[in-house]
mmCIF file of N, CA and C in Angstrom:
data_model
loop_
_atom_site.group_PDB
_atom_site.id
_atom_site.type_symbol
_atom_site.label_atom_id
_atom_site.label_comp_id
_atom_site.label_asym_id
_atom_site.label_seq_id
_atom_site.Cartn_x
_atom_site.Cartn_y
_atom_site.Cartn_z
ATOM 1 N N MET A 1 122.121 85.246 78.828
ATOM 2 C CA MET A 1 123.292 84.406 78.634
ATOM 3 C C MET A 1 124.338 85.198 77.854
ATOM 4 N N LEU A 2 125.571 84.855 78.069
ATOM 5 C CA LEU A 2 126.679 85.571 77.437
ATOM 6 C C LEU A 2 126.588 85.529 75.913
ATOM 7 N N THR A 3 126.312 84.360 75.355
ATOM 8 C CA THR A 3 126.285 84.256 73.895
ATOM 9 C C THR A 3 125.212 85.152 73.298
ATOM 10 N N SER A 4 124.061 85.228 73.924
ATOM 11 C CA SER A 4 122.988 86.097 73.433
ATOM 12 C C SER A 4 123.425 87.556 73.462
ATOM 13 N N SER A 5 124.109 87.937 74.524
ATOM 14 C CA SER A 5 124.584 89.320 74.638
ATOM 15 C C SER A 5 125.588 89.646 73.539
ATOM 16 N N LEU A 6 126.483 88.726 73.252
ATOM 17 C CA LEU A 6 127.463 88.959 72.185
ATOM 18 C C LEU A 6 126.776 89.097 70.836
ATOM 19 N N GLU A 7 125.801 88.251 70.571
ATOM 20 C CA GLU A 7 125.066 88.331 69.307
ATOM 21 C C GLU A 7 124.234 89.608 69.230
ATOM 22 N N ARG A 8 123.648 90.034 70.357
ATOM 23 C CA ARG A 8 122.842 91.265 70.367
ATOM 24 C C ARG A 8 123.666 92.493 70.012
ATOM 25 N N VAL A 9 124.940 92.503 70.356
ATOM 26 C CA VAL A 9 125.770 93.663 70.038
ATOM 27 C C VAL A 9 126.414 93.544 68.664
ATOM 28 N N GLY A 10 126.031 92.500 67.899
ATOM 29 C CA GLY A 10 126.459 92.408 66.514
ATOM 30 C C GLY A 10 127.598 91.466 66.215
ATOM 31 N N LEU A 11 128.105 90.757 67.200
ATOM 32 C CA LEU A 11 129.168 89.800 66.926
ATOM 33 C C LEU A 11 128.584 88.557 66.275
ATOM 34 N N THR A 12 129.368 87.910 65.452
ATOM 35 C CA THR A 12 128.897 86.716 64.745
ATOM 36 C C THR A 12 129.819 85.543 65.053
ATOM 37 N N GLY A 13 129.414 84.370 64.629
ATOM 38 C CA GLY A 13 130.242 83.189 64.808
ATOM 39 C C GLY A 13 130.550 82.898 66.264
ATOM 40 N N VAL A 14 129.609 83.219 67.139
ATOM 41 C CA VAL A 14 129.834 83.011 68.567
ATOM 42 C C VAL A 14 129.950 81.510 68.831
ATOM 43 N N SER A 15 131.015 81.136 69.524
ATOM 44 C CA SER A 15 131.278 79.731 69.806
ATOM 45 C C SER A 15 131.695 79.574 71.264
ATOM 46 N N VAL A 16 131.134 78.572 71.916
ATOM 47 C CA VAL A 16 131.460 78.272 73.309
ATOM 48 C C VAL A 16 131.960 76.833 73.370
ATOM 49 N N THR A 17 133.131 76.645 73.970
ATOM 50 C CA THR A 17 133.722 75.316 74.074
ATOM 51 C C THR A 17 134.103 75.031 75.521
ATOM 52 N N SER A 18 133.616 73.923 76.041
ATOM 53 C CA SER A 18 133.994 73.509 77.385
ATOM 54 C C SER A 18 135.432 72.994 77.360
ATOM 55 N N ILE A 19 136.245 73.503 78.280
ATOM 56 C CA ILE A 19 137.610 73.003 78.421
ATOM 57 C C ILE A 19 137.862 72.535 79.853
ATOM 58 N N GLY A 20 136.777 72.354 80.604
ATOM 59 C CA GLY A 20 136.891 71.955 82.005
ATOM 60 C C GLY A 20 137.669 70.675 82.220
ATOM 61 N N ALA A 21 137.495 69.705 81.332
ATOM 62 C CA ALA A 21 138.206 68.426 81.495
ATOM 63 C C ALA A 21 139.718 68.610 81.395
ATOM 64 N N SER A 22 140.157 69.683 80.743
ATOM 65 C CA SER A 22 141.589 69.969 80.625
ATOM 66 C C SER A 22 142.075 70.930 81.710
ATOM 67 N N VAL A 23 141.160 71.524 82.455
ATOM 68 C CA VAL A 23 141.522 72.535 83.452
ATOM 69 C C VAL A 23 141.421 72.002 84.879
ATOM 70 N N TRP A 24 140.258 71.480 85.248
ATOM 71 C CA TRP A 24 139.995 71.184 86.660
ATOM 72 C C TRP A 24 140.870 70.097 87.269
ATOM 73 N N PRO A 25 141.198 68.995 86.597
ATOM 74 C CA PRO A 25 142.075 68.007 87.242
ATOM 75 C C PRO A 25 143.459 68.584 87.607
ATOM 76 N N GLY A 26 144.060 69.333 86.705
ATOM 77 C CA GLY A 26 145.355 69.946 86.996
ATOM 78 C C GLY A 26 145.263 71.013 88.066
ATOM 79 N N TRP A 27 144.204 71.783 88.032
ATOM 80 C CA TRP A 27 143.977 72.815 89.045
ATOM 81 C C TRP A 27 143.856 72.157 90.421
ATOM 82 N N ASP A 28 143.137 71.030 90.483
ATOM 83 C CA ASP A 28 142.973 70.333 91.752
ATOM 84 C C ASP A 28 144.313 69.784 92.245
ATOM 85 N N ARG A 29 145.138 69.272 91.336
ATOM 86 C CA ARG A 29 146.468 68.783 91.747
ATOM 87 C C ARG A 29 147.300 69.929 92.332
ATOM 88 N N TRP A 30 147.212 71.093 91.715
ATOM 89 C CA TRP A 30 147.948 72.250 92.218
ATOM 90 C C TRP A 30 147.416 72.668 93.590
ATOM 91 N N LEU A 31 146.096 72.717 93.737
ATOM 92 C CA LEU A 31 145.495 73.099 95.017
ATOM 93 C C LEU A 31 145.818 72.107 96.125
ATOM 94 N N ALA A 32 146.040 70.836 95.761
ATOM 95 C CA ALA A 32 146.312 69.807 96.755
ATOM 96 C C ALA A 32 147.565 70.125 97.576
ATOM 97 N N GLY A 33 148.458 70.899 97.031
ATOM 98 C CA GLY A 33 149.659 71.280 97.767
ATOM 99 C C GLY A 33 149.409 72.322 98.838
ATOM 100 N N MET A 34 148.229 72.952 98.809
ATOM 101 C CA MET A 34 147.942 74.029 99.760
ATOM 102 C C MET A 34 146.691 73.807 100.594
ATOM 103 N N TRP A 35 145.786 72.961 100.097
ATOM 104 C CA TRP A 35 144.492 72.798 100.754
ATOM 105 C C TRP A 35 144.206 71.322 101.002
ATOM 106 N N GLU A 36 143.581 71.049 102.107
ATOM 107 C CA GLU A 36 143.190 69.686 102.455
ATOM 108 C C GLU A 36 141.928 69.286 101.682
ATOM 109 N N PRO A 37 141.762 67.985 101.404
ATOM 110 C CA PRO A 37 140.506 67.529 100.796
ATOM 111 C C PRO A 37 139.325 67.953 101.673
ATOM 112 N N GLY A 38 138.220 68.306 101.030
ATOM 113 C CA GLY A 38 137.022 68.720 101.747
ATOM 114 C C GLY A 38 136.939 70.209 102.005
ATOM 115 N N THR A 39 138.051 70.947 101.828
ATOM 116 C CA THR A 39 137.994 72.400 101.969
ATOM 117 C C THR A 39 137.437 72.987 100.678
ATOM 118 N N TRP A 40 136.923 74.188 100.760
ATOM 119 C CA TRP A 40 136.229 74.768 99.606
ATOM 120 C C TRP A 40 137.055 74.717 98.312
ATOM 121 N N PRO A 41 138.305 75.146 98.298
ATOM 122 C CA PRO A 41 139.027 75.113 97.023
ATOM 123 C C PRO A 41 139.134 73.720 96.406
ATOM 124 N N ARG A 42 139.121 72.696 97.216
ATOM 125 C CA ARG A 42 139.238 71.337 96.695
ATOM 126 C C ARG A 42 137.909 70.807 96.170
ATOM 127 N N ASN A 43 136.845 71.616 96.199
ATOM 128 C CA ASN A 43 135.541 71.201 95.698
ATOM 129 C C ASN A 43 135.315 71.561 94.229
ATOM 130 N N PHE A 44 136.218 72.298 93.616
ATOM 131 C CA PHE A 44 136.034 72.691 92.218
ATOM 132 C C PHE A 44 135.961 71.465 91.300
ATOM 133 N N LEU A 45 136.870 70.530 91.461
ATOM 134 C CA LEU A 45 136.877 69.342 90.615
ATOM 135 C C LEU A 45 135.599 68.522 90.821
ATOM 136 N N ARG A 46 135.175 68.364 92.064
ATOM 137 C CA ARG A 46 133.937 67.626 92.339
ATOM 138 C C ARG A 46 132.750 68.328 91.689
ATOM 139 N N ALA A 47 132.687 69.659 91.791
ATOM 140 C CA ALA A 47 131.592 70.411 91.180
ATOM 141 C C ALA A 47 131.600 70.241 89.660
ATOM 142 N N PHE A 48 132.781 70.220 89.057
ATOM 143 C CA PHE A 48 132.865 69.984 87.615
ATOM 144 C C PHE A 48 132.328 68.599 87.276
ATOM 145 N N ARG A 49 132.760 67.598 88.012
ATOM 146 C CA ARG A 49 132.319 66.233 87.744
ATOM 147 C C ARG A 49 130.815 66.055 87.959
ATOM 148 N N GLU A 50 130.240 66.839 88.868
ATOM 149 C CA GLU A 50 128.796 66.776 89.113
ATOM 150 C C GLU A 50 127.997 67.618 88.126
ATOM 151 N N GLY A 51 128.684 68.399 87.312
ATOM 152 C CA GLY A 51 128.008 69.205 86.299
ATOM 153 C C GLY A 51 127.534 70.567 86.773
ATOM 154 N N THR A 52 128.024 71.042 87.909
ATOM 155 C CA THR A 52 127.602 72.352 88.399
ATOM 156 C C THR A 52 128.626 73.454 88.136
ATOM 157 N N LEU A 53 129.758 73.088 87.575
ATOM 158 C CA LEU A 53 130.822 74.052 87.299
ATOM 159 C C LEU A 53 131.548 73.613 86.040
ATOM 160 N N ASP A 54 131.990 74.565 85.255
ATOM 161 C CA ASP A 54 132.784 74.236 84.079
ATOM 162 C C ASP A 54 133.693 75.413 83.774
ATOM 163 N N TYR A 55 134.520 75.261 82.793
ATOM 164 C CA TYR A 55 135.448 76.288 82.341
ATOM 165 C C TYR A 55 135.327 76.314 80.823
ATOM 166 N N PHE A 56 135.225 77.497 80.237
ATOM 167 C CA PHE A 56 134.934 77.621 78.813
ATOM 168 C C PHE A 56 135.880 78.586 78.119
ATOM 169 N N THR A 57 136.017 78.388 76.822
ATOM 170 C CA THR A 57 136.548 79.441 75.962
ATOM 171 C C THR A 57 135.373 79.931 75.135
ATOM 172 N N VAL A 58 135.330 81.232 74.929
ATOM 173 C CA VAL A 58 134.270 81.855 74.139
ATOM 174 C C VAL A 58 134.947 82.674 73.058
ATOM 175 N N THR A 59 134.553 82.451 71.819
ATOM 176 C CA THR A 59 135.104 83.223 70.714
ATOM 177 C C THR A 59 133.958 83.841 69.922
ATOM 178 N N ALA A 60 134.239 84.941 69.281
ATOM 179 C CA ALA A 60 133.261 85.614 68.432
ATOM 180 C C ALA A 60 134.014 86.466 67.416
ATOM 181 N N GLU A 61 133.334 86.816 66.366
ATOM 182 C CA GLU A 61 133.936 87.630 65.318
ATOM 183 C C GLU A 61 133.213 88.962 65.215
ATOM 184 N N ARG A 62 134.003 89.979 64.948
ATOM 185 C CA ARG A 62 133.437 91.301 64.706
ATOM 186 C C ARG A 62 133.268 91.441 63.200
ATOM 187 N N PRO A 63 132.054 91.700 62.730
ATOM 188 C CA PRO A 63 131.841 91.837 61.289
ATOM 189 C C PRO A 63 132.659 93.003 60.712
ATOM 190 N N ALA A 64 133.070 92.863 59.474
ATOM 191 C CA ALA A 64 133.790 93.939 58.800
ATOM 192 C C ALA A 64 132.884 95.156 58.669
ATOM 193 N N VAL A 65 133.473 96.302 58.785
ATOM 194 C CA VAL A 65 132.699 97.560 58.703
ATOM 195 C C VAL A 65 132.482 97.932 57.262
#
């Protein structure tokens, strides 16, 4: 997992925050202008709602030398 890898290389304060609820609805509205419902790009929002896809911010700190 990404967080384990960051910690293994010495980063601290690793934090993962889901921001999918703020990303996918707007992304789907934008895609609606180019893609029909049921096409692959229009499945991102459904996948998020079903729990198979999300969007995250990941932060970590580099310890002082």
